[in-house]
Amino acid sequence: MNSSKVIAGKFPDAPPPRVGFVSLGCPKALVDSEQILTQLRAEGYGVSPSYAGADLVVVNTCGFIDSAVQESLDAIGEALAENGKVIVTGCLGAKGDIVQKTHPKVLAVTGPHALGEVMSAVHAHLPMPHDPFMDLLPPQGVKLTPKHYAYLKISEGCNHRCTFCIIPSMRGDLVSRDIGLVMREAENLVKAGVKELLVISQDTSAYGVDVKYRTGFWNGKPLKTRMNDLAAALGELGVWTRLHYVYPYPSVDETIELMADGKILPYIDVPFQHASPRILKAMQRPASGERNLERIEAWRKVCPEITIRSTFIAGFPGETEAEFAELLAFVEAAKIDRAGCFAYSPVEGARANDIAGALPPEVREARQAEFMRVQGNVSRRRLARKIGKTIKVLIDAVTPEGATARSSADAPEIDGNVFVEQPARRADQAKLKVGEFVNVKISGSDMHDLWGKLV
Ligand code: SF4
């Protein structure tokens, strides 16, 4: 058995939390150990050469042959007996539940090459105190958004190859962030005063596909790297969670149930792009074979208050009048609450540029304008239904006229607003503060926005 001995750096006052490390197994396991130790030191943890001097012990195991399994189980037992707080990683962790069965008191178990998961488990059981003298960044990181909402990026890149898009050629295939790290970032944001988390990626529903929905850890609890598991965990943080860029796969039905249960906002941003099956096929869109209208109707049955936002492209190469009419009919029938529509534009390097039947710019633009007119009317009707209702809003700005706020139906920057009238009483005026939730009775609406009074 080798235990790594690294001398910890000194903090000005209290010593940093210290982690003991037991590294077993082959050179590949050793590299994993080095990476974990490097990350621990980069984050300011000390490394203890003894069980007694450690606040927690990580055991990197081997599971290759029976004797190695036994040696690993013995090492875990020794660390538990000597220290009591033990995180297990490495090959034995990937062999079913042998570790938990033999040693049920271990705090967390991961497989090999699981730096992110090990770090999440360490953060959960031995958090690093924020040191304003040593840390250049606040715990929530540097944010460009106002203090009360923040974007939470869960992955980078995309596995799809939509013919109009060059993102995969620029950013590569999907790489999902470790779910424990995402949850830790979300928690830090909430602690820093964020009231609304906006989940973003290129394809949110694909979260975890690249890591085979690997199990991560948050606060010591196992959590699968999957959109619905992430959404449910974010829902426990007690703030608004809004999902962007979700494709209408069957698994989204489960997401809608989380919305109906009030765990996350009843808002879904689904980039449909078109409604004609032929055009969707030419676009090579994900989930293009799904029956979207039926799916939306089913979603609305489960969660009647859901707001559906989408983006569309008008004037895609080869789009006929009939196909464009199909798109307009879909927007009406699906009652798409919020939408952006772009006139097709030939992005350099996009394969769609080679599709026959390119439309003249004036036709593309006329179709885009017609789309916005039709969708605008849908939006106007949908918003008018809210008159007389009382809704919860989050205040973005306080103005001489009262406040500008948003409801669950409004993502910042892209959707509408709820304008709150200045209350007559001074005590009520004081309730209008940026980043606060208030209830508003709706008295007026137009194509995009609502007006109302504080209740
Ligand atoms: S449009 Fe979206 S889903 Fe399609 S390739 Fe680009 S990033 Fe991926």
Short mmCIF file of C-alpha atoms and ligand atoms in Angstrom, two decimals:
data_model
loop_
_atom_site.label_atom_id
_atom_site.label_comp_id
_atom_site.label_asym_id
_atom_site.label_seq_id
_atom_site.Cartn_x
_atom_site.Cartn_y
_atom_site.Cartn_z
CA MET A 1 0.00 0.00 0.00
CA ASN A 2 1.36 3.44 -0.90
CA SER A 3 0.10 6.51 0.81
CA SER A 4 1.03 9.75 -0.88
CA LYS A 5 2.77 12.37 1.22
CA VAL A 6 2.45 15.93 0.04
CA ILE A 7 3.32 18.92 2.21
CA ALA A 8 0.40 21.30 2.38
CA GLY A 9 0.83 25.02 1.78
CA LYS A 10 0.09 27.39 4.67
CA PHE A 11 -2.95 29.67 4.99
CA PRO A 12 -2.48 32.95 6.88
CA ASP A 13 -4.58 31.88 9.86
CA ALA A 14 -6.23 28.47 10.16
CA PRO A 15 -4.68 25.53 8.29
CA PRO A 16 -6.72 24.39 5.26
CA PRO A 17 -8.85 21.24 5.44
CA ARG A 18 -6.61 18.21 4.98
CA VAL A 19 -7.23 15.08 2.94
CA GLY A 20 -5.47 11.77 3.46
CA PHE A 21 -4.81 9.69 0.36
CA VAL A 22 -4.32 5.96 -0.11
CA SER A 23 -3.37 4.96 -3.65
CA LEU A 24 -3.50 1.31 -4.74
CA GLY A 25 -3.25 -0.42 -8.08
CA CYS A 26 -1.66 0.04 -11.48
CA PRO A 27 -0.02 3.05 -13.18
CA LYS A 28 -3.40 4.14 -14.61
CA ALA A 29 -4.78 4.32 -11.09
CA LEU A 30 -1.67 6.21 -10.04
CA VAL A 31 -2.32 8.84 -12.72
CA ASP A 32 -5.89 9.18 -11.42
CA SER A 33 -4.48 9.66 -7.92
CA GLU A 34 -2.07 12.32 -9.16
CA GLN A 35 -4.88 14.18 -10.89
CA ILE A 36 -7.05 14.12 -7.77
CA LEU A 37 -4.15 15.28 -5.59
CA THR A 38 -3.30 18.05 -8.06
CA GLN A 39 -6.89 19.27 -8.06
CA LEU A 40 -7.06 19.11 -4.26
CA ARG A 41 -3.90 21.22 -3.99
CA ALA A 42 -5.09 23.62 -6.72
CA GLU A 43 -8.21 24.24 -4.67
CA GLY A 44 -6.15 24.86 -1.53
CA TYR A 45 -6.68 21.58 0.36
CA GLY A 46 -3.82 20.25 2.40
CA VAL A 47 -2.75 16.61 2.07
CA SER A 48 -2.09 14.68 5.25
CA PRO A 49 0.48 11.86 5.44
CA SER A 50 -1.38 10.26 8.37
CA TYR A 51 -4.95 9.20 9.07
CA ALA A 52 -4.92 11.14 12.33
CA GLY A 53 -3.99 14.44 10.66
CA ALA A 54 -6.64 14.12 7.91
CA ASP A 55 -10.18 15.50 7.98
CA LEU A 56 -11.19 12.93 5.36
CA VAL A 57 -9.50 10.09 3.46
CA VAL A 58 -9.74 9.19 -0.24
CA VAL A 59 -8.94 5.56 -1.08
CA ASN A 60 -8.14 4.85 -4.74
CA THR A 61 -8.78 1.12 -5.15
CA CYS A 62 -7.87 -1.72 -7.47
CA GLY A 63 -10.30 -4.44 -8.50
CA PHE A 64 -8.24 -6.43 -10.98
CA ILE A 65 -7.80 -9.80 -9.24
CA ASP A 66 -9.24 -11.26 -6.05
CA SER A 67 -6.19 -10.44 -3.94
CA ALA A 68 -6.29 -6.82 -5.15
CA VAL A 69 -10.00 -6.65 -4.28
CA GLN A 70 -9.25 -7.91 -0.80
CA GLU A 71 -6.35 -5.51 -0.34
CA SER A 72 -8.59 -2.62 -1.39
CA LEU A 73 -11.41 -3.67 0.94
CA ASP A 74 -8.90 -3.97 3.80
CA ALA A 75 -7.49 -0.52 3.04
CA ILE A 76 -11.00 0.98 3.11
CA GLY A 77 -11.68 -0.80 6.43
CA GLU A 78 -8.44 0.54 7.90
CA ALA A 79 -9.20 4.10 6.78
CA LEU A 80 -12.70 3.87 8.25
CA ALA A 81 -11.38 2.56 11.54
CA GLU A 82 -8.57 5.14 11.78
CA ASN A 83 -10.35 8.19 10.40
CA GLY A 84 -14.05 7.48 9.83
CA LYS A 85 -14.66 9.76 6.80
CA VAL A 86 -13.81 7.85 3.64
CA ILE A 87 -14.45 8.41 -0.08
CA VAL A 88 -13.68 5.46 -2.35
CA THR A 89 -12.68 5.77 -6.00
CA GLY A 90 -11.04 3.53 -8.60
CA CYS A 91 -11.69 0.19 -10.26
CA LEU A 92 -13.29 -1.53 -7.28
CA GLY A 93 -15.90 1.23 -7.22
CA ALA A 94 -16.96 0.20 -10.72
CA LYS A 95 -17.55 -3.43 -9.63
CA GLY A 96 -21.19 -3.36 -8.54
CA ASP A 97 -21.95 -2.55 -4.93
CA ILE A 98 -19.24 -4.66 -3.25
CA VAL A 99 -17.78 -1.59 -1.49
CA GLN A 100 -21.10 -0.42 0.00
CA LYS A 101 -22.02 -3.98 1.01
CA THR A 102 -18.72 -4.53 2.82
CA HIS A 103 -18.35 -1.02 4.20
CA PRO A 104 -21.76 0.71 4.34
CA LYS A 105 -20.27 3.71 6.19
CA VAL A 106 -18.22 5.03 3.25
CA LEU A 107 -19.34 8.53 2.23
CA ALA A 108 -19.23 8.04 -1.55
CA VAL A 109 -18.03 5.53 -4.14
CA THR A 110 -16.98 6.30 -7.71
CA GLY A 111 -15.41 4.33 -10.53
CA PRO A 112 -11.97 5.06 -12.05
CA HIS A 113 -11.11 8.34 -13.93
CA ALA A 114 -13.74 10.19 -11.94
CA LEU A 115 -11.95 13.37 -10.92
CA GLY A 116 -15.11 15.49 -11.03
CA GLU A 117 -17.13 13.03 -8.96
CA VAL A 118 -14.40 12.62 -6.36
CA MET A 119 -14.05 16.40 -6.07
CA SER A 120 -17.83 16.76 -5.72
CA ALA A 121 -17.80 14.23 -2.89
CA VAL A 122 -14.88 16.03 -1.21
CA HIS A 123 -16.70 19.38 -1.58
CA ALA A 124 -19.85 17.87 -0.09
CA HIS A 125 -18.16 16.36 2.96
CA LEU A 126 -15.24 18.74 3.46
CA PRO A 127 -16.08 22.12 1.96
CA MET A 128 -13.23 24.58 1.47
CA PRO A 129 -13.96 27.76 3.43
CA HIS A 130 -13.95 30.77 1.11
CA ASP A 131 -10.88 32.86 1.85
CA PRO A 132 -11.22 36.42 0.56
CA PHE A 133 -7.43 36.95 0.82
CA MET A 134 -6.46 33.87 -1.11
CA ASP A 135 -9.33 33.41 -3.57
CA LEU A 136 -9.40 35.71 -6.54
CA LEU A 137 -12.99 34.79 -7.37
CA PRO A 138 -16.11 34.83 -5.24
CA PRO A 139 -17.49 31.29 -4.69
CA GLN A 140 -20.20 31.84 -7.31
CA GLY A 141 -17.60 32.92 -9.93
CA VAL A 142 -17.75 36.11 -11.98
CA LYS A 143 -21.19 36.72 -13.46
CA LEU A 144 -22.20 39.15 -16.15
CA THR A 145 -25.91 38.86 -15.41
CA PRO A 146 -27.67 40.89 -12.67
CA LYS A 147 -27.28 39.48 -9.18
CA HIS A 148 -30.71 37.84 -9.04
CA TYR A 149 -30.51 35.53 -12.08
CA ALA A 150 -27.71 33.48 -13.62
CA TYR A 151 -27.07 31.11 -16.50
CA LEU A 152 -26.00 27.61 -15.59
CA LYS A 153 -24.09 25.96 -18.41
CA ILE A 154 -24.34 22.18 -18.18
CA SER A 155 -22.46 21.06 -21.29
CA GLU A 156 -20.43 22.22 -24.24
CA GLY A 157 -20.65 21.12 -27.88
CA CYS A 158 -23.29 19.05 -29.66
CA ASN A 159 -23.62 15.54 -31.13
CA HIS A 160 -26.14 16.61 -33.79
CA ARG A 161 -25.32 17.85 -37.23
CA CYS A 162 -28.15 20.16 -38.23
CA THR A 163 -27.43 21.24 -41.76
CA PHE A 164 -27.85 24.97 -41.06
CA CYS A 165 -25.57 25.01 -38.03
CA ILE A 166 -21.79 25.17 -37.69
CA ILE A 167 -21.60 24.96 -33.89
CA PRO A 168 -20.40 21.31 -33.80
CA SER A 169 -17.56 22.15 -36.19
CA MET A 170 -16.53 25.00 -33.91
CA ARG A 171 -17.15 23.51 -30.47
CA GLY A 172 -16.96 19.79 -31.11
CA ASP A 173 -19.13 16.97 -29.78
CA LEU A 174 -21.14 17.06 -26.57
CA VAL A 175 -19.10 17.23 -23.36
CA SER A 176 -21.32 17.18 -20.26
CA ARG A 177 -20.10 18.88 -17.12
CA ASP A 178 -19.91 16.79 -13.96
CA ILE A 179 -23.33 16.92 -12.30
CA GLY A 180 -21.80 17.40 -8.85
CA LEU A 181 -19.85 20.43 -10.05
CA VAL A 182 -22.95 21.85 -11.78
CA MET A 183 -24.97 21.45 -8.57
CA ARG A 184 -22.19 23.01 -6.50
CA GLU A 185 -22.08 26.00 -8.84
CA ALA A 186 -25.88 26.30 -8.62
CA GLU A 187 -25.74 26.16 -4.82
CA ASN A 188 -23.06 28.86 -4.70
CA LEU A 189 -25.14 31.05 -6.99
CA VAL A 190 -28.18 30.63 -4.76
CA LYS A 191 -26.09 31.42 -1.67
CA ALA A 192 -24.90 34.59 -3.44
CA GLY A 193 -28.51 35.77 -3.90
CA VAL A 194 -29.51 34.32 -7.29
CA LYS A 195 -33.28 33.71 -7.47
CA GLU A 196 -33.51 32.24 -10.93
CA LEU A 197 -31.24 29.67 -12.62
CA LEU A 198 -31.38 29.45 -16.41
CA VAL A 199 -30.10 26.08 -17.59
CA ILE A 200 -28.33 26.37 -20.94
CA SER A 201 -26.35 24.19 -23.35
CA GLN A 202 -26.60 23.39 -27.07
CA ASP A 203 -28.88 20.43 -26.36
CA THR A 204 -30.08 20.24 -22.76
CA SER A 205 -32.00 16.98 -23.21
CA ALA A 206 -28.78 15.24 -24.30
CA TYR A 207 -27.07 16.04 -20.99
CA GLY A 208 -25.07 13.00 -19.86
CA VAL A 209 -25.29 11.03 -23.14
CA ASP A 210 -21.52 11.34 -23.63
CA VAL A 211 -20.76 9.96 -20.14
CA LYS A 212 -23.45 7.26 -20.37
CA TYR A 213 -25.50 9.03 -17.68
CA ARG A 214 -22.69 8.42 -15.18
CA THR A 215 -23.55 8.67 -11.50
CA GLY A 216 -22.12 11.74 -9.81
CA PHE A 217 -22.50 13.00 -6.26
CA TRP A 218 -24.05 16.03 -4.69
CA ASN A 219 -23.98 16.45 -0.92
CA GLY A 220 -22.97 12.82 -0.68
CA LYS A 221 -26.05 11.63 -2.58
CA PRO A 222 -25.72 9.79 -5.90
CA LEU A 223 -27.16 11.66 -8.86
CA LYS A 224 -27.27 10.49 -12.48
CA THR A 225 -25.91 12.83 -15.15
CA ARG A 226 -29.35 13.24 -16.79
CA MET A 227 -31.48 16.29 -17.49
CA ASN A 228 -34.42 15.13 -15.39
CA ASP A 229 -32.27 14.19 -12.40
CA LEU A 230 -30.49 17.54 -12.64
CA ALA A 231 -33.79 19.42 -12.95
CA ALA A 232 -35.22 17.62 -9.91
CA ALA A 233 -32.07 18.39 -7.85
CA LEU A 234 -32.09 22.05 -8.93
CA GLY A 235 -35.75 22.14 -7.92
CA GLU A 236 -34.64 21.43 -4.34
CA LEU A 237 -32.66 24.67 -4.15
CA GLY A 238 -35.81 26.74 -3.60
CA VAL A 239 -35.32 29.16 -6.52
CA TRP A 240 -36.75 29.34 -10.03
CA THR A 241 -35.22 26.87 -12.49
CA ARG A 242 -35.85 27.52 -16.18
CA LEU A 243 -34.84 25.06 -18.92
CA HIS A 244 -33.60 26.22 -22.31
CA TYR A 245 -32.84 24.26 -25.51
CA VAL A 246 -34.75 21.09 -24.72
CA TYR A 247 -35.56 18.75 -27.63
CA PRO A 248 -38.94 17.00 -27.62
CA TYR A 249 -37.71 13.48 -26.87
CA PRO A 250 -40.05 11.13 -24.97
CA SER A 251 -37.97 11.66 -21.78
CA VAL A 252 -39.23 15.26 -21.69
CA ASP A 253 -42.63 13.94 -20.55
CA GLU A 254 -40.98 13.32 -17.17
CA THR A 255 -39.67 16.91 -17.17
CA ILE A 256 -43.21 18.21 -17.63
CA GLU A 257 -44.26 16.28 -14.52
CA LEU A 258 -41.57 18.13 -12.54
CA MET A 259 -43.15 21.34 -13.81
CA ALA A 260 -46.65 20.22 -12.87
CA ASP A 261 -45.34 19.40 -9.38
CA GLY A 262 -43.93 22.93 -9.03
CA LYS A 263 -40.31 21.70 -8.82
CA ILE A 264 -39.14 23.74 -11.81
CA LEU A 265 -40.79 26.56 -13.75
CA PRO A 266 -43.61 25.52 -16.11
CA TYR A 267 -41.61 26.88 -19.04
CA ILE A 268 -39.90 25.00 -21.81
CA ASP A 269 -37.74 26.36 -24.58
CA VAL A 270 -37.92 23.84 -27.43
CA PRO A 271 -36.21 24.88 -30.66
CA PHE A 272 -38.62 23.25 -33.14
CA GLN A 273 -37.24 25.20 -36.16
CA HIS A 274 -40.00 23.92 -38.45
CA ALA A 275 -43.10 21.75 -38.65
CA SER A 276 -42.87 20.17 -42.10
CA PRO A 277 -41.40 16.64 -41.81
CA ARG A 278 -39.62 17.08 -45.12
CA ILE A 279 -37.95 20.32 -44.08
CA LEU A 280 -37.06 18.92 -40.64
CA LYS A 281 -35.42 15.98 -42.37
CA ALA A 282 -33.49 18.30 -44.68
CA MET A 283 -32.41 20.23 -41.59
CA GLN A 284 -31.38 16.92 -39.94
CA ARG A 285 -33.02 18.06 -36.73
CA PRO A 286 -32.88 15.96 -33.58
CA ALA A 287 -36.25 14.41 -32.69
CA SER A 288 -37.58 15.32 -36.14
CA GLY A 289 -39.60 12.10 -36.21
CA GLU A 290 -41.55 12.98 -33.04
CA ARG A 291 -45.21 13.88 -33.36
CA ASN A 292 -44.75 17.31 -31.87
CA LEU A 293 -48.35 18.51 -31.91
CA GLU A 294 -49.60 15.45 -30.04
CA ARG A 295 -46.73 15.73 -27.62
CA ILE A 296 -47.50 19.38 -26.85
CA GLU A 297 -51.17 18.55 -26.28
CA ALA A 298 -50.16 15.84 -23.85
CA TRP A 299 -47.80 18.25 -22.05
CA ARG A 300 -50.59 20.78 -21.68
CA LYS A 301 -52.87 18.14 -20.16
CA VAL A 302 -50.25 17.31 -17.53
CA CYS A 303 -49.22 20.93 -16.90
CA PRO A 304 -51.92 23.35 -18.14
CA GLU A 305 -49.96 26.47 -17.14
CA ILE A 306 -46.89 25.56 -19.21
CA THR A 307 -45.39 28.26 -21.44
CA ILE A 308 -43.83 26.98 -24.65
CA ARG A 309 -41.08 29.03 -26.26
CA SER A 310 -39.48 28.06 -29.52
CA THR A 311 -37.35 29.25 -32.40
CA PHE A 312 -38.07 28.73 -36.09
CA ILE A 313 -36.45 29.29 -39.46
CA ALA A 314 -38.55 30.62 -42.35
CA GLY A 315 -37.42 30.33 -45.95
CA PHE A 316 -35.14 27.28 -45.56
CA PRO A 317 -33.76 26.20 -48.97
CA GLY A 318 -36.50 24.44 -50.93
CA GLU A 319 -39.33 25.46 -48.56
CA THR A 320 -42.52 25.52 -50.63
CA GLU A 321 -45.57 27.73 -50.03
CA ALA A 322 -47.41 24.67 -48.72
CA GLU A 323 -44.59 23.79 -46.31
CA PHE A 324 -44.51 27.35 -45.02
CA ALA A 325 -48.30 27.21 -44.54
CA GLU A 326 -47.76 23.97 -42.56
CA LEU A 327 -45.38 25.85 -40.27
CA LEU A 328 -47.93 28.64 -39.65
CA ALA A 329 -50.69 26.10 -38.99
CA PHE A 330 -48.45 24.34 -36.45
CA VAL A 331 -47.74 27.56 -34.56
CA GLU A 332 -51.49 28.24 -34.34
CA ALA A 333 -52.48 24.69 -33.43
CA ALA A 334 -49.66 24.20 -30.90
CA LYS A 335 -50.37 27.66 -29.43
CA ILE A 336 -46.68 28.50 -29.26
CA ASP A 337 -46.63 31.16 -26.55
CA ARG A 338 -43.27 32.72 -27.33
CA ALA A 339 -41.23 32.49 -30.51
CA GLY A 340 -38.30 33.86 -32.36
CA CYS A 341 -38.14 33.39 -36.12
CA PHE A 342 -35.14 33.93 -38.36
CA ALA A 343 -35.23 34.32 -42.10
CA TYR A 344 -32.87 31.57 -43.33
CA SER A 345 -29.41 32.97 -43.76
CA PRO A 346 -26.63 31.01 -45.44
CA VAL A 347 -24.00 30.76 -42.70
CA GLU A 348 -20.56 30.15 -44.21
CA GLY A 349 -19.64 26.48 -43.92
CA ALA A 350 -23.22 25.22 -43.33
CA ARG A 351 -24.22 22.22 -45.44
CA ALA A 352 -27.74 23.59 -45.95
CA ASN A 353 -26.25 26.11 -48.38
CA ASP A 354 -25.81 23.25 -50.86
CA ILE A 355 -29.47 22.21 -50.73
CA ALA A 356 -31.25 23.00 -53.98
CA GLY A 357 -34.01 25.60 -54.12
CA ALA A 358 -32.48 28.58 -52.28
CA LEU A 359 -35.13 31.27 -51.90
CA PRO A 360 -34.50 34.94 -52.70
CA PRO A 361 -33.82 37.09 -49.61
CA GLU A 362 -37.08 39.05 -50.06
CA VAL A 363 -39.13 35.82 -49.94
CA ARG A 364 -37.31 34.61 -46.82
CA GLU A 365 -37.85 37.95 -45.12
CA ALA A 366 -41.52 38.18 -46.13
CA ARG A 367 -42.10 34.69 -44.67
CA GLN A 368 -40.33 35.64 -41.48
CA ALA A 369 -42.52 38.76 -41.14
CA GLU A 370 -45.67 36.71 -41.82
CA PHE A 371 -44.60 34.17 -39.22
CA MET A 372 -44.12 36.90 -36.61
CA ARG A 373 -47.55 38.36 -37.43
CA VAL A 374 -49.29 35.00 -37.00
CA GLN A 375 -47.36 34.08 -33.86
CA GLY A 376 -47.90 37.58 -32.46
CA ASN A 377 -51.64 37.01 -32.61
CA VAL A 378 -51.27 33.67 -30.83
CA SER A 379 -49.19 35.38 -28.15
CA ARG A 380 -51.73 38.20 -27.77
CA ARG A 381 -54.56 35.69 -27.23
CA ARG A 382 -52.51 33.61 -24.79
CA LEU A 383 -51.57 36.65 -22.70
CA ALA A 384 -55.15 38.03 -22.64
CA ARG A 385 -56.20 34.83 -20.82
CA LYS A 386 -54.17 35.99 -17.84
CA ILE A 387 -56.19 39.14 -17.17
CA GLY A 388 -57.83 38.92 -13.76
CA LYS A 389 -55.39 36.27 -12.51
CA THR A 390 -52.83 36.77 -9.75
CA ILE A 391 -49.32 35.64 -10.66
CA LYS A 392 -45.93 35.52 -8.96
CA VAL A 393 -43.27 37.74 -10.53
CA LEU A 394 -39.57 38.42 -10.00
CA ILE A 395 -38.60 42.11 -10.06
CA ASP A 396 -35.84 43.06 -12.53
CA ALA A 397 -35.91 46.85 -12.14
CA VAL A 398 -37.60 49.51 -10.06
CA THR A 399 -38.80 52.46 -12.14
CA PRO A 400 -40.57 55.80 -11.44
CA GLU A 401 -43.76 54.11 -12.71
CA GLY A 402 -43.41 51.09 -10.40
CA ALA A 403 -41.38 48.02 -11.40
CA THR A 404 -40.46 45.88 -14.39
CA ALA A 405 -40.78 42.20 -13.54
CA ARG A 406 -41.06 38.78 -15.13
CA SER A 407 -43.35 35.84 -14.50
CA SER A 408 -42.65 32.12 -14.98
CA ALA A 409 -43.58 32.69 -18.65
CA ASP A 410 -40.81 35.20 -19.28
CA ALA A 411 -37.12 34.41 -19.68
CA PRO A 412 -34.89 37.48 -19.30
CA GLU A 413 -33.93 39.36 -22.46
CA ILE A 414 -35.94 37.20 -24.87
CA ASP A 415 -39.54 37.18 -23.62
CA GLY A 416 -41.94 39.82 -22.34
CA ASN A 417 -42.29 41.69 -19.06
CA VAL A 418 -44.86 42.25 -16.37
CA PHE A 419 -45.11 45.97 -15.59
CA VAL A 420 -46.15 46.56 -12.00
CA GLU A 421 -47.98 49.79 -11.24
CA GLN A 422 -46.55 52.05 -8.52
CA PRO A 423 -48.55 51.24 -5.35
CA ALA A 424 -50.12 54.17 -3.52
CA ARG A 425 -48.98 53.12 -0.02
CA ARG A 426 -45.36 53.70 0.95
CA ALA A 427 -45.19 50.30 2.71
CA ASP A 428 -46.18 48.62 -0.56
CA GLN A 429 -43.70 50.67 -2.56
CA ALA A 430 -40.95 49.28 -0.32
CA LYS A 431 -41.90 45.76 -1.45
CA LEU A 432 -40.81 46.58 -5.00
CA LYS A 433 -37.14 45.66 -4.75
CA VAL A 434 -34.90 44.21 -7.46
CA GLY A 435 -34.57 40.45 -7.02
CA GLU A 436 -37.72 40.09 -4.87
CA PHE A 437 -40.74 37.94 -5.66
CA VAL A 438 -44.15 39.62 -5.37
CA ASN A 439 -47.70 38.71 -6.39
CA VAL A 440 -49.41 40.82 -9.03
CA LYS A 441 -53.02 40.89 -10.22
CA ILE A 442 -53.04 41.23 -13.98
CA SER A 443 -55.18 44.01 -15.43
CA GLY A 444 -53.89 44.45 -18.98
CA SER A 445 -51.98 42.74 -21.80
CA ASP A 446 -50.73 43.23 -25.35
CA MET A 447 -48.77 41.09 -27.80
CA HIS A 448 -45.76 40.55 -25.50
CA ASP A 449 -46.28 42.09 -22.06
CA LEU A 450 -48.63 42.21 -19.09
CA TRP A 451 -49.59 44.99 -16.69
CA GLY A 452 -50.79 44.61 -13.14
CA LYS A 453 -51.01 45.75 -9.53
CA LEU A 454 -49.28 44.47 -6.44
CA VAL A 455 -51.59 42.38 -4.24
S1 SF4 B 1 -28.69 23.55 -34.20
FE1 SF4 B 1 -28.38 22.91 -32.11
S2 SF4 B 1 -28.78 20.70 -32.17
FE2 SF4 B 1 -28.40 21.31 -34.26
S3 SF4 B 1 -26.20 20.99 -34.56
FE3 SF4 B 1 -26.49 23.13 -33.98
S4 SF4 B 1 -26.16 23.13 -31.79
FE4 SF4 B 1 -26.56 21.00 -32.38
#
